[in-house]
Short mmCIF file of C-alpha atoms and ligand atoms in Angstrom, two decimals:
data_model
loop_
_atom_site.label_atom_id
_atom_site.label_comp_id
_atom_site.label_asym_id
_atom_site.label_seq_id
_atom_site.Cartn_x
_atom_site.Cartn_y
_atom_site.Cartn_z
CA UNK A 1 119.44 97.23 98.94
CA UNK A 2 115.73 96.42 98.88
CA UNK A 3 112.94 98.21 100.66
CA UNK A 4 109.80 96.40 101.87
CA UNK A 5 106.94 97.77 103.43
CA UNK A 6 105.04 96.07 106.60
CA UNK A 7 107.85 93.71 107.04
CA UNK A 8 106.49 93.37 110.93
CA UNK A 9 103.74 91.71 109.38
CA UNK A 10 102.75 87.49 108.78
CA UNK A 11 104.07 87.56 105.42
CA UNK A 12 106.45 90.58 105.39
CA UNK A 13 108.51 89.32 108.43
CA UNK A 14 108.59 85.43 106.88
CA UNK A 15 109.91 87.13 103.61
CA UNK A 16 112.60 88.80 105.47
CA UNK A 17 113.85 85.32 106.92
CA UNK A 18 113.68 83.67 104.13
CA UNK A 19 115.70 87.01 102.22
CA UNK A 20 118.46 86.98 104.52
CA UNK A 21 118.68 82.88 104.69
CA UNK A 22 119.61 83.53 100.73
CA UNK A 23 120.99 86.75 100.07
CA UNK A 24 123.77 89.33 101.61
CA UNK A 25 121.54 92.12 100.39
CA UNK A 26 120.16 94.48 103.20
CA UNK A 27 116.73 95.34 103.71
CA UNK A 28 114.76 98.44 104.79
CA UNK A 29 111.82 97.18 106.47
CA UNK A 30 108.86 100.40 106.65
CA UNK A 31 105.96 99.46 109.08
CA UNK A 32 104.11 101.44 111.64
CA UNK A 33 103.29 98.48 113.77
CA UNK A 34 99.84 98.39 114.25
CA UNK A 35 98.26 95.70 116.04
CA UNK A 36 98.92 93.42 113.38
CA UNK A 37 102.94 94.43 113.67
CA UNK A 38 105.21 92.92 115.50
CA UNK A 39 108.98 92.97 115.98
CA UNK A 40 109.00 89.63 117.64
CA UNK A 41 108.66 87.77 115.19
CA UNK A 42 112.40 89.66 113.67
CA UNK A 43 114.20 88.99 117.24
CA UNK A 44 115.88 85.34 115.79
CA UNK A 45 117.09 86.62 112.01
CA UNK A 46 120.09 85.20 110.02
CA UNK A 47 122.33 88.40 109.39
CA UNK A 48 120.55 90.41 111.54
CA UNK A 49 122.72 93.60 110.36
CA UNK A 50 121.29 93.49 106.70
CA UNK A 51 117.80 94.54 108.25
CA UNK A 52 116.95 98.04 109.25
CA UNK A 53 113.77 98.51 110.81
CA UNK A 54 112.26 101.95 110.18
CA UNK A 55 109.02 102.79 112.20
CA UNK A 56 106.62 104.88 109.37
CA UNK A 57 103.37 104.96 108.17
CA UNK A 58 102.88 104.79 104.20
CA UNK A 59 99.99 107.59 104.83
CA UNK A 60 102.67 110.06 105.85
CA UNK A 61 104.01 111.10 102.42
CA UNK A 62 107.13 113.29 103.49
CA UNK A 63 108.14 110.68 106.08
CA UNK A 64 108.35 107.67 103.29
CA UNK A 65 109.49 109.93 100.45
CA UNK A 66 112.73 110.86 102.73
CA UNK A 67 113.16 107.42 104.08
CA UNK A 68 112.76 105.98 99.72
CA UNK A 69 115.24 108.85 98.84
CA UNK A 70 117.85 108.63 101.37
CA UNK A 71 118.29 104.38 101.31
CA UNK A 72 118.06 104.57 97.57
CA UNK A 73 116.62 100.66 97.07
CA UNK A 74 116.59 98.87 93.83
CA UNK A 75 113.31 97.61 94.67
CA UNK A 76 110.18 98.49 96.81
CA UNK A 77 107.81 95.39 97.94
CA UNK A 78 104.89 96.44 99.13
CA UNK A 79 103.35 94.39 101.87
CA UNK A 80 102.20 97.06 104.27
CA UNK A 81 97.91 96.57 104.27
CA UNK A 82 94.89 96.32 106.64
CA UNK A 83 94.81 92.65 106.08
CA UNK A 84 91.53 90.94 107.66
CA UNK A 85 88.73 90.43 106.46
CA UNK A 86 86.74 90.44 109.25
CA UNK A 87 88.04 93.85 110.58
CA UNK A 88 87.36 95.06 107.12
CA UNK A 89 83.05 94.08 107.65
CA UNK A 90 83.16 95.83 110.82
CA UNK A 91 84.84 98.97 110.23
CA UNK A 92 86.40 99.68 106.31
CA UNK A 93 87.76 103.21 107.07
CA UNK A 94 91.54 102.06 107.83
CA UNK A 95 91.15 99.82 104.81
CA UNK A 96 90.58 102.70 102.69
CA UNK A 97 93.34 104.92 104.48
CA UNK A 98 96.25 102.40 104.31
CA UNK A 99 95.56 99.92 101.52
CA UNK A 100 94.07 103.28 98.82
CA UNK A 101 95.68 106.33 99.95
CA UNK A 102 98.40 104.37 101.51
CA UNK A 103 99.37 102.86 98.34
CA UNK A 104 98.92 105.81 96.18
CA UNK A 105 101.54 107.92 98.77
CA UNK A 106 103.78 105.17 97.96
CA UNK A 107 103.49 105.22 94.25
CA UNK A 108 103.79 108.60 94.41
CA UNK A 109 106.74 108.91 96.32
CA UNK A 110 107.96 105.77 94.00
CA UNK A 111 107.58 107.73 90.31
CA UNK A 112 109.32 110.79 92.29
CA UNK A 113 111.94 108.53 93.31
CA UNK A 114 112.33 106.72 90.08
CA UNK A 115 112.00 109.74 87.34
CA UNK A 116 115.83 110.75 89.22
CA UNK A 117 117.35 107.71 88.90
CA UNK A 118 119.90 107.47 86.19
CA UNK A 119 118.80 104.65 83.00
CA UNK A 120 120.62 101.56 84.73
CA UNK A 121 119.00 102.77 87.77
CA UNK A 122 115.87 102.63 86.24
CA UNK A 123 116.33 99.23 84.10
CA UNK A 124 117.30 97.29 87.21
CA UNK A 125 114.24 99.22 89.35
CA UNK A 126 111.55 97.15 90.66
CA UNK A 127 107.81 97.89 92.25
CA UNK A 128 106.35 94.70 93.04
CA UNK A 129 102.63 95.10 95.26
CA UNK A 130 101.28 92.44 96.70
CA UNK A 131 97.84 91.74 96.11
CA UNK A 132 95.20 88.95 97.12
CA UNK A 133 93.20 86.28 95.13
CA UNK A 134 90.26 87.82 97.25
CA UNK A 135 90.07 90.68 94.21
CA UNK A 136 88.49 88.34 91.60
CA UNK A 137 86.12 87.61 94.00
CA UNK A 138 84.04 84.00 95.02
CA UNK A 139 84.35 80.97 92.82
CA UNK A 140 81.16 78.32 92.45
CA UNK A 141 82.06 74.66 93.32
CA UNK A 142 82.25 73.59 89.43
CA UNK A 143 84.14 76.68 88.03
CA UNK A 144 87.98 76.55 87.13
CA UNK A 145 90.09 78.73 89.11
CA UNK A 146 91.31 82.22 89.13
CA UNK A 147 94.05 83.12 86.31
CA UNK A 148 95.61 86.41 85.45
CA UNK A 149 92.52 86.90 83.06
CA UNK A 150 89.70 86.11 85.75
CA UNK A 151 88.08 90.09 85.91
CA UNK A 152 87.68 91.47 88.99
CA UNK A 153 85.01 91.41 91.55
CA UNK A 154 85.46 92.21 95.07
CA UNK A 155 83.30 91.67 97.79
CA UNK A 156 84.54 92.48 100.74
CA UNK A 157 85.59 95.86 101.76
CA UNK A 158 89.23 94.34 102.16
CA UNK A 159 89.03 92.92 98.97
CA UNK A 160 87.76 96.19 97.54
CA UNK A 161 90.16 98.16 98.87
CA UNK A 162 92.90 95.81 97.36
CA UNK A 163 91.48 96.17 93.66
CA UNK A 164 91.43 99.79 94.27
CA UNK A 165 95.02 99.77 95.16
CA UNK A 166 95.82 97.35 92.21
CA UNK A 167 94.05 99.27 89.93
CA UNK A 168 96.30 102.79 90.93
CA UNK A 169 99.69 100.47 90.71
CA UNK A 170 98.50 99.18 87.22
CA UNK A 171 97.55 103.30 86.32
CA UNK A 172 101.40 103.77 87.22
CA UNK A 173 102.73 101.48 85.04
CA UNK A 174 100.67 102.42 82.51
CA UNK A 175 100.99 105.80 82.65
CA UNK A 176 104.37 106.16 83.76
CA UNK A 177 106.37 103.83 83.13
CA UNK A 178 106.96 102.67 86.65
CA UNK A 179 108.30 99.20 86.66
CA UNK A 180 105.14 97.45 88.51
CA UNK A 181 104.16 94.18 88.82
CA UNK A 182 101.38 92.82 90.59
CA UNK A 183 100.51 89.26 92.41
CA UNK A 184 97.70 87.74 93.58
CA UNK A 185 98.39 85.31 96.19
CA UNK A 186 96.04 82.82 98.12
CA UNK A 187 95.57 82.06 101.44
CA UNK A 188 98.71 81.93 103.37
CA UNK A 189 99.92 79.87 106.39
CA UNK A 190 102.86 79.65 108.61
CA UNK A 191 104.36 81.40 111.49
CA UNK A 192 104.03 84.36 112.65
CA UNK A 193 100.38 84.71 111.81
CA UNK A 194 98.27 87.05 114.06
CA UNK A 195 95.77 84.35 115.84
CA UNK A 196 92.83 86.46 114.19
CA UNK A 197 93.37 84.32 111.45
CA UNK A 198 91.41 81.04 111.12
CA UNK A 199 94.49 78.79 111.27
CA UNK A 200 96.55 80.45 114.26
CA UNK A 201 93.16 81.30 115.90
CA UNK A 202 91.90 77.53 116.11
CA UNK A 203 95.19 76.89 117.37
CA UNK A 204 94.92 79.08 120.11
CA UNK A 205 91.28 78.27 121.15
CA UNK A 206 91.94 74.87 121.11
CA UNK A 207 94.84 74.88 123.71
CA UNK A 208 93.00 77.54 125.62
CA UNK A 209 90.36 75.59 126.20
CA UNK A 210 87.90 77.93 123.87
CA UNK A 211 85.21 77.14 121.56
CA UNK A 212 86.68 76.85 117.69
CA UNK A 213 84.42 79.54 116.04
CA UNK A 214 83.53 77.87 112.34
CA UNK A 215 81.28 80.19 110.50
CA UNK A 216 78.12 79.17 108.59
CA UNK A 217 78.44 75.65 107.42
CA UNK A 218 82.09 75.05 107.68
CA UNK A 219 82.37 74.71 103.71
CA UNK A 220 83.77 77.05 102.54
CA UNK A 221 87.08 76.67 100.60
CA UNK A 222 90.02 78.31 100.25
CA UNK A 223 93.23 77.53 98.58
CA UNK A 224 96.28 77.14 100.89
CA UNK A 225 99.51 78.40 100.30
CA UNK A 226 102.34 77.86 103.24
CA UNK A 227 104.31 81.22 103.55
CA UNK A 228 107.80 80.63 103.31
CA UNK A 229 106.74 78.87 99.27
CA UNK A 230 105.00 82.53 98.81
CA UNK A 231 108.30 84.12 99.82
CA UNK A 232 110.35 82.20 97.37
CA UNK A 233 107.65 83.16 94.43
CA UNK A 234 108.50 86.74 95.49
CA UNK A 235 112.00 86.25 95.55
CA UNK A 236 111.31 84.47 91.58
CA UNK A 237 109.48 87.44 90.43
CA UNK A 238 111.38 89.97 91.68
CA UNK A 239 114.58 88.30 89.79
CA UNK A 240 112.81 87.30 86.77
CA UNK A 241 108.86 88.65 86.69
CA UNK A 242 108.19 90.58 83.46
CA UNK A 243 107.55 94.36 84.37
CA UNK A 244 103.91 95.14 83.84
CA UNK A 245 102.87 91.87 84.41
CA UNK A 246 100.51 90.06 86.92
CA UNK A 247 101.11 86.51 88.81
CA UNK A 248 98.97 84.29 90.90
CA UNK A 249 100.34 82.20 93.05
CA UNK A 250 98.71 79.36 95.21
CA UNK A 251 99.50 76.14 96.43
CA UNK A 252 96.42 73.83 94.59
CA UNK A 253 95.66 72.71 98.11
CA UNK A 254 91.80 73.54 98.00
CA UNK A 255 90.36 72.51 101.59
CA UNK A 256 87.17 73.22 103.16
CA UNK A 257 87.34 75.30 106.15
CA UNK A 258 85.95 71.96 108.23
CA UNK A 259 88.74 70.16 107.05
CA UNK A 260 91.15 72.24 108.07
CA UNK A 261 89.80 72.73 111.32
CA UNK A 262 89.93 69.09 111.77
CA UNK A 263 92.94 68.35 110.44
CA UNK A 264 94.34 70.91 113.15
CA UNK A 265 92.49 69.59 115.42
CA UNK A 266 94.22 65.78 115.05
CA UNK A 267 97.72 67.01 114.81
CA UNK A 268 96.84 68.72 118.43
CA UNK A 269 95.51 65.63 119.73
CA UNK A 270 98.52 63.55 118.66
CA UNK A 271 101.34 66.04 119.63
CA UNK A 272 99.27 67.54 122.77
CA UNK A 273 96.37 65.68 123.83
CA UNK A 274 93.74 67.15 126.12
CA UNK A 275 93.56 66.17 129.89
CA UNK A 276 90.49 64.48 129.50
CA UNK A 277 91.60 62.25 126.37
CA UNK A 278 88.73 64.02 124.15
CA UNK A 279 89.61 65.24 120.85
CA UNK A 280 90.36 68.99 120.54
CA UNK A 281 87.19 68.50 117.72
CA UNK A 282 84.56 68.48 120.59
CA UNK A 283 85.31 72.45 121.25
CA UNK A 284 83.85 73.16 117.34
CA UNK A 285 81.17 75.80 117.73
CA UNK A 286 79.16 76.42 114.12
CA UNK A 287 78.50 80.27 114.60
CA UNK A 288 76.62 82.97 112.45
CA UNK A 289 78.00 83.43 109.20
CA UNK A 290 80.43 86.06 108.06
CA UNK A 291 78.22 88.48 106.03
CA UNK A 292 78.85 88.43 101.84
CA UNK A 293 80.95 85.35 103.06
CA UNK A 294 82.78 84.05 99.64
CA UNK A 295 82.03 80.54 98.98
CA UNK A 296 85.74 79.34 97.34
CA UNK A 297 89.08 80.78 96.28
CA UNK A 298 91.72 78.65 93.79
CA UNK A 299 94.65 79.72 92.00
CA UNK A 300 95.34 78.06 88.75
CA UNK A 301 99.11 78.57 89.27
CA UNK A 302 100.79 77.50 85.63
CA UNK A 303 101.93 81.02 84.80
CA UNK A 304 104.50 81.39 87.27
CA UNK A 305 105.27 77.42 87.36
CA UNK A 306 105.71 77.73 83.69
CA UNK A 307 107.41 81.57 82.82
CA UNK A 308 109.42 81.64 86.36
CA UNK A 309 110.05 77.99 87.46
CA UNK A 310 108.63 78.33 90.92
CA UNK A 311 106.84 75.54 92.68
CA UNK A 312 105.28 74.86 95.95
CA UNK A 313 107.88 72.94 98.62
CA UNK A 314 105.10 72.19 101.05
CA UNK A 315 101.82 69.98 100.78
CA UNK A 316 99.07 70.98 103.05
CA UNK A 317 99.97 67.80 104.91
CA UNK A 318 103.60 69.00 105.78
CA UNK A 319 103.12 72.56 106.25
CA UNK A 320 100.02 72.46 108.64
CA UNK A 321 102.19 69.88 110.80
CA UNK A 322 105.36 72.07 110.85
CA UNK A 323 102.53 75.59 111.37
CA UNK A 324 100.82 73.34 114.36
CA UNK A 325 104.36 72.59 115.78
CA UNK A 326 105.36 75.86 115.62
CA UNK A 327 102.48 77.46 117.35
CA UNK A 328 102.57 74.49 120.17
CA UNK A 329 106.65 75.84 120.54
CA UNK A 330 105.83 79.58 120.67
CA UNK A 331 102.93 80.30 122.73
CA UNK A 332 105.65 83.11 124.20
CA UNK A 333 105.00 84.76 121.20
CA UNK A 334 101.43 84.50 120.94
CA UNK A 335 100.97 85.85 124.41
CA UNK A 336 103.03 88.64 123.62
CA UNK A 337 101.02 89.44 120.65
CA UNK A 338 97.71 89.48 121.89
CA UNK A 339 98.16 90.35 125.34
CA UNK A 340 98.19 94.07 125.10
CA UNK A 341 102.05 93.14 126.80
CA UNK A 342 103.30 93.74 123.14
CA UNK A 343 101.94 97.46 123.12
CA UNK A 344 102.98 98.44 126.42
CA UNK A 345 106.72 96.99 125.27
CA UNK A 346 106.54 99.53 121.98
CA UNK A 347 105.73 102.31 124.26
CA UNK A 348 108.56 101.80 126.13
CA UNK A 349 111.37 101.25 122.78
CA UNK A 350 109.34 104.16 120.70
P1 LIG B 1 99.45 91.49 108.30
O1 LIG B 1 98.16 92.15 108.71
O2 LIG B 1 99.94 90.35 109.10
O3 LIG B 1 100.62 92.58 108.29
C1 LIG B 1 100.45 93.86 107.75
C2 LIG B 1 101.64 94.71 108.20
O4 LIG B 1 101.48 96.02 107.62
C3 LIG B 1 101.73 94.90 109.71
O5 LIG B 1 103.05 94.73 110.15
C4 LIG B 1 101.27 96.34 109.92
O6 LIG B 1 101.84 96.95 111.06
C5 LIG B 1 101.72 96.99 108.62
N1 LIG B 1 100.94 98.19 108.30
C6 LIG B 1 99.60 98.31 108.30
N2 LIG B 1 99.24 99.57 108.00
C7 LIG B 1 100.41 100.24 107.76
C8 LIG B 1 100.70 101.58 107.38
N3 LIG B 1 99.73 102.48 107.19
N4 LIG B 1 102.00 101.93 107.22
C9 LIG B 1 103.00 101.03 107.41
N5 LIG B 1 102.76 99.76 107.80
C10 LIG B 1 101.49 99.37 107.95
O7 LIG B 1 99.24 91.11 106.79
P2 LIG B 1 99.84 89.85 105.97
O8 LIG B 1 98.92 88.71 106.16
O9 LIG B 1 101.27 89.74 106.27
O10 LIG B 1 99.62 90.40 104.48
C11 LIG B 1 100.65 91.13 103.82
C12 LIG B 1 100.17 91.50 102.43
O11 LIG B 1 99.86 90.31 101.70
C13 LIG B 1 98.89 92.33 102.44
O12 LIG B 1 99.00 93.30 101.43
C14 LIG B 1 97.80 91.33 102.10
O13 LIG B 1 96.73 91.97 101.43
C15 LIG B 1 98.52 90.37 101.21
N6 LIG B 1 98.03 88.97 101.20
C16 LIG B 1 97.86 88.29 102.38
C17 LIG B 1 97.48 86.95 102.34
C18 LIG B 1 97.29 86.15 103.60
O14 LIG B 1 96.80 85.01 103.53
N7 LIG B 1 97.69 86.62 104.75
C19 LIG B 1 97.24 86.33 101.10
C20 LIG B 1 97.42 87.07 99.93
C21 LIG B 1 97.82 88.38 100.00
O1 LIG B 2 92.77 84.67 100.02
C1 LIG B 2 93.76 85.51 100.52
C2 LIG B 2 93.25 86.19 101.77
O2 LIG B 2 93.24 85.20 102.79
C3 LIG B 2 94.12 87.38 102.19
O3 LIG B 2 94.04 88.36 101.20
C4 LIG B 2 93.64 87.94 103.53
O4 LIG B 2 94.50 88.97 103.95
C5 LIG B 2 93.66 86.82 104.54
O5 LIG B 2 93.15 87.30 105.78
C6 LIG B 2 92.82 85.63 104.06
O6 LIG B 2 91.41 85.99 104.04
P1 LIG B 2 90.29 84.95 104.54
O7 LIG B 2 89.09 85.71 104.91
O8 LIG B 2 90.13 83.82 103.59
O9 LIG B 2 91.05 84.35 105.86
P2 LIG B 2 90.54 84.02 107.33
O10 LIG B 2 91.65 83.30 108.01
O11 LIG B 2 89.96 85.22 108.01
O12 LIG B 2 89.36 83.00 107.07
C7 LIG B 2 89.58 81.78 106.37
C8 LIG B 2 88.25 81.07 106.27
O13 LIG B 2 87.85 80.64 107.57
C9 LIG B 2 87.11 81.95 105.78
O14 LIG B 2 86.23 81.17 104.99
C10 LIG B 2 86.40 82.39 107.04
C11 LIG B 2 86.59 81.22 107.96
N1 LIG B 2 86.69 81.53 109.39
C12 LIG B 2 87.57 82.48 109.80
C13 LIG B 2 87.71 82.79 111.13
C14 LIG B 2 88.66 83.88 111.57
C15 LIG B 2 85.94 80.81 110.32
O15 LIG B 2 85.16 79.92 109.95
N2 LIG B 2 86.09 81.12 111.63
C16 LIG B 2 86.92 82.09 112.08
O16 LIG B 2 86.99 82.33 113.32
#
């Protein structure tokens, strides 16, 4: 049995799909559904039994600690953050509380966990935390990309509160001996992503007849990574990562934020042109700038090509068709998400 945390999440609920499309291990699945939560996107899973859904915040110490210590996992993944960067700007505090403190309860509650395990208990015992490229801060056009060595700087109170929260799982390895290891992913896309996000949001404003909200110049890049290939690097380093280790993993698909606007943008036009015949490009609104803004993000990937034989399935090309399609065949659960619908439903099951 493996544990994850904020499995109602984008990534956490795609790496439950793709867990139980391989494997006939269960899966404890810790979130406390915040806005960003959301069970919907668990309703159509392969072995549906092998996932228990546990509503719990990783703040509450005694809560996790009994949940860690009564379904006794070989392995924690730890997904469970504030996650926007934009939230982040306008109000850090739940940053600090889940992504710090939250992550220190849970490494707490982790070494308490592990110190009473038995030794091939504790050989086969995993902590893997999921971090983000956004920790080793903005790259200039000409510089190579980030590696494992690239030092940190954050600049973003998200991306802040990440290297904090690296930092305290690295401490625990370190000083502990708890069997950590730590990735730094790039810029995910797929289903299930919460339309705040550029890529599900431009989808949405574009069929909803809104303006497509591009900040600043529209060039900056980031390196794009479609979901389910993340999962599967997971998956890789949680069978075969070396303990005390870091990984980045991206997809080498660097891409202006412009182009991936358009490139949206043509996909809608083909599969679901506008009334009018116009291209869904005439709704692009340049707006204000996001402030401290980072210019470009790329992963230079050959660590865990080379040391765990793990390689992107998807080009850019592919997976923003398959994202776009999706979206287009699942406004349901976009509506349910945003429409406040979603939060009158969990007040009604909890
Ligand atoms: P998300 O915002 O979609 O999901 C986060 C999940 O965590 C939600 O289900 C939420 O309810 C849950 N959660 C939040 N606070 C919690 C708390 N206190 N206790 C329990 N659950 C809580 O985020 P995501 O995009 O799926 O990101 C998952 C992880 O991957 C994060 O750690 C993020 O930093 C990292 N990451 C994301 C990306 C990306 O492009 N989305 C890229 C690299 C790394
Ligand atoms: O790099 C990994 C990170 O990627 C993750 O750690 C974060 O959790 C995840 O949110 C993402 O952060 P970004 O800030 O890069 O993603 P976002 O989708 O918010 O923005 C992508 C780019 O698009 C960024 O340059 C800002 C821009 N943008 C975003 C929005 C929401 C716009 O131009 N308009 C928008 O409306």
């Amino acid at each position: 049995m493996i544990l994850i945390t904020g499995g109602a999440g984008f990534i956490g609920s795609n790496f439950i799909h793709t867990w139980l499309e391989q494997f006939d291990e269960s899966i404890i699945n810790i979130d406390s559904l915040t806005y960003a939560g959301n069970l919907h996107s668990l309703e159509i899973l392969n072995k549906k039994e092998l996932h228990k859904f546990i509503l719990a915040d990783i703040n509450h110490f005694e809560q996790i600690s009994q949940i860690i210590n009564t379904y006794k996992p070989r392995a924690i993944i730890h997904f469970a953050a504030e996650s926007h960067v934009d939230r982040s700007i306008h109000n850090p505090q739940n940053f600090i509380n889940t992504n710090i403190i939250g992550t220190f309860n849970l490494l707490e509650v982790s070494k308490q966990y592990y110190n009473n395990l038995d030794e091939k208990q504790k050989d086969n015992f995993r902590f893997i935390h999921i971090s983000t490229d956004e920790v080793y801060g903005s790259l200039s056009l000409n510089e190579p990309p980030f590696t494992e060595q690239t030092p940190y700087a954050p600049n973003s109170p998200y991306s802040a509160s990440k290297a904090a929260s690296d930092h305290l799982v690295r401490s625990y390895y370190h000083t502990y001996g708890l069997p950590c290891i730590i990735t730094h992913c790039s810029n995910n896309y797929g289903c299930y992503q919460f339309p705040e996000k550029l890529i599900p949001l431009v989808i949405f404003n574009a069929l909803n007849n809104k303006n497509i909200p591009i900040y600043g110049d529209g060039l900056n890049i980031r390196d794009w990574l479609h979901v389910e290939d993340h999962c599967q690097a997971i998956i890789n380093i949680l069978a075969q990562g070396k303990i005390g280790e870091v990984y980045n993993i991206g997809g080498c698909n660097e891409k202006t934020n412009l182009e991936v606007v358009n490139t949206i943008c043509n996909i809608l036009d083909k599969l679901q042109p506008r009334a009018d015949k116009k291209s869904y490009a005439e709704q692009i609104n340049f707006i204000k700038d996001r402030l401290g803004h980072d210019k470009r993000y790329a992963i230079d990937n050959n660590k865990i090509q080379n040391e765990l034989n793990w390689a992107p399935q998807y080009n850019f090309e592919s997976g923003i068709y398959k994202t776009v399609d999706w979206y287009l065949n699942n406004q349901e659960w976009v509506n349910n998400v945003i429409s406040g619908e979603y939060q009158n439903w969990l007040n009604i099951q909890y």
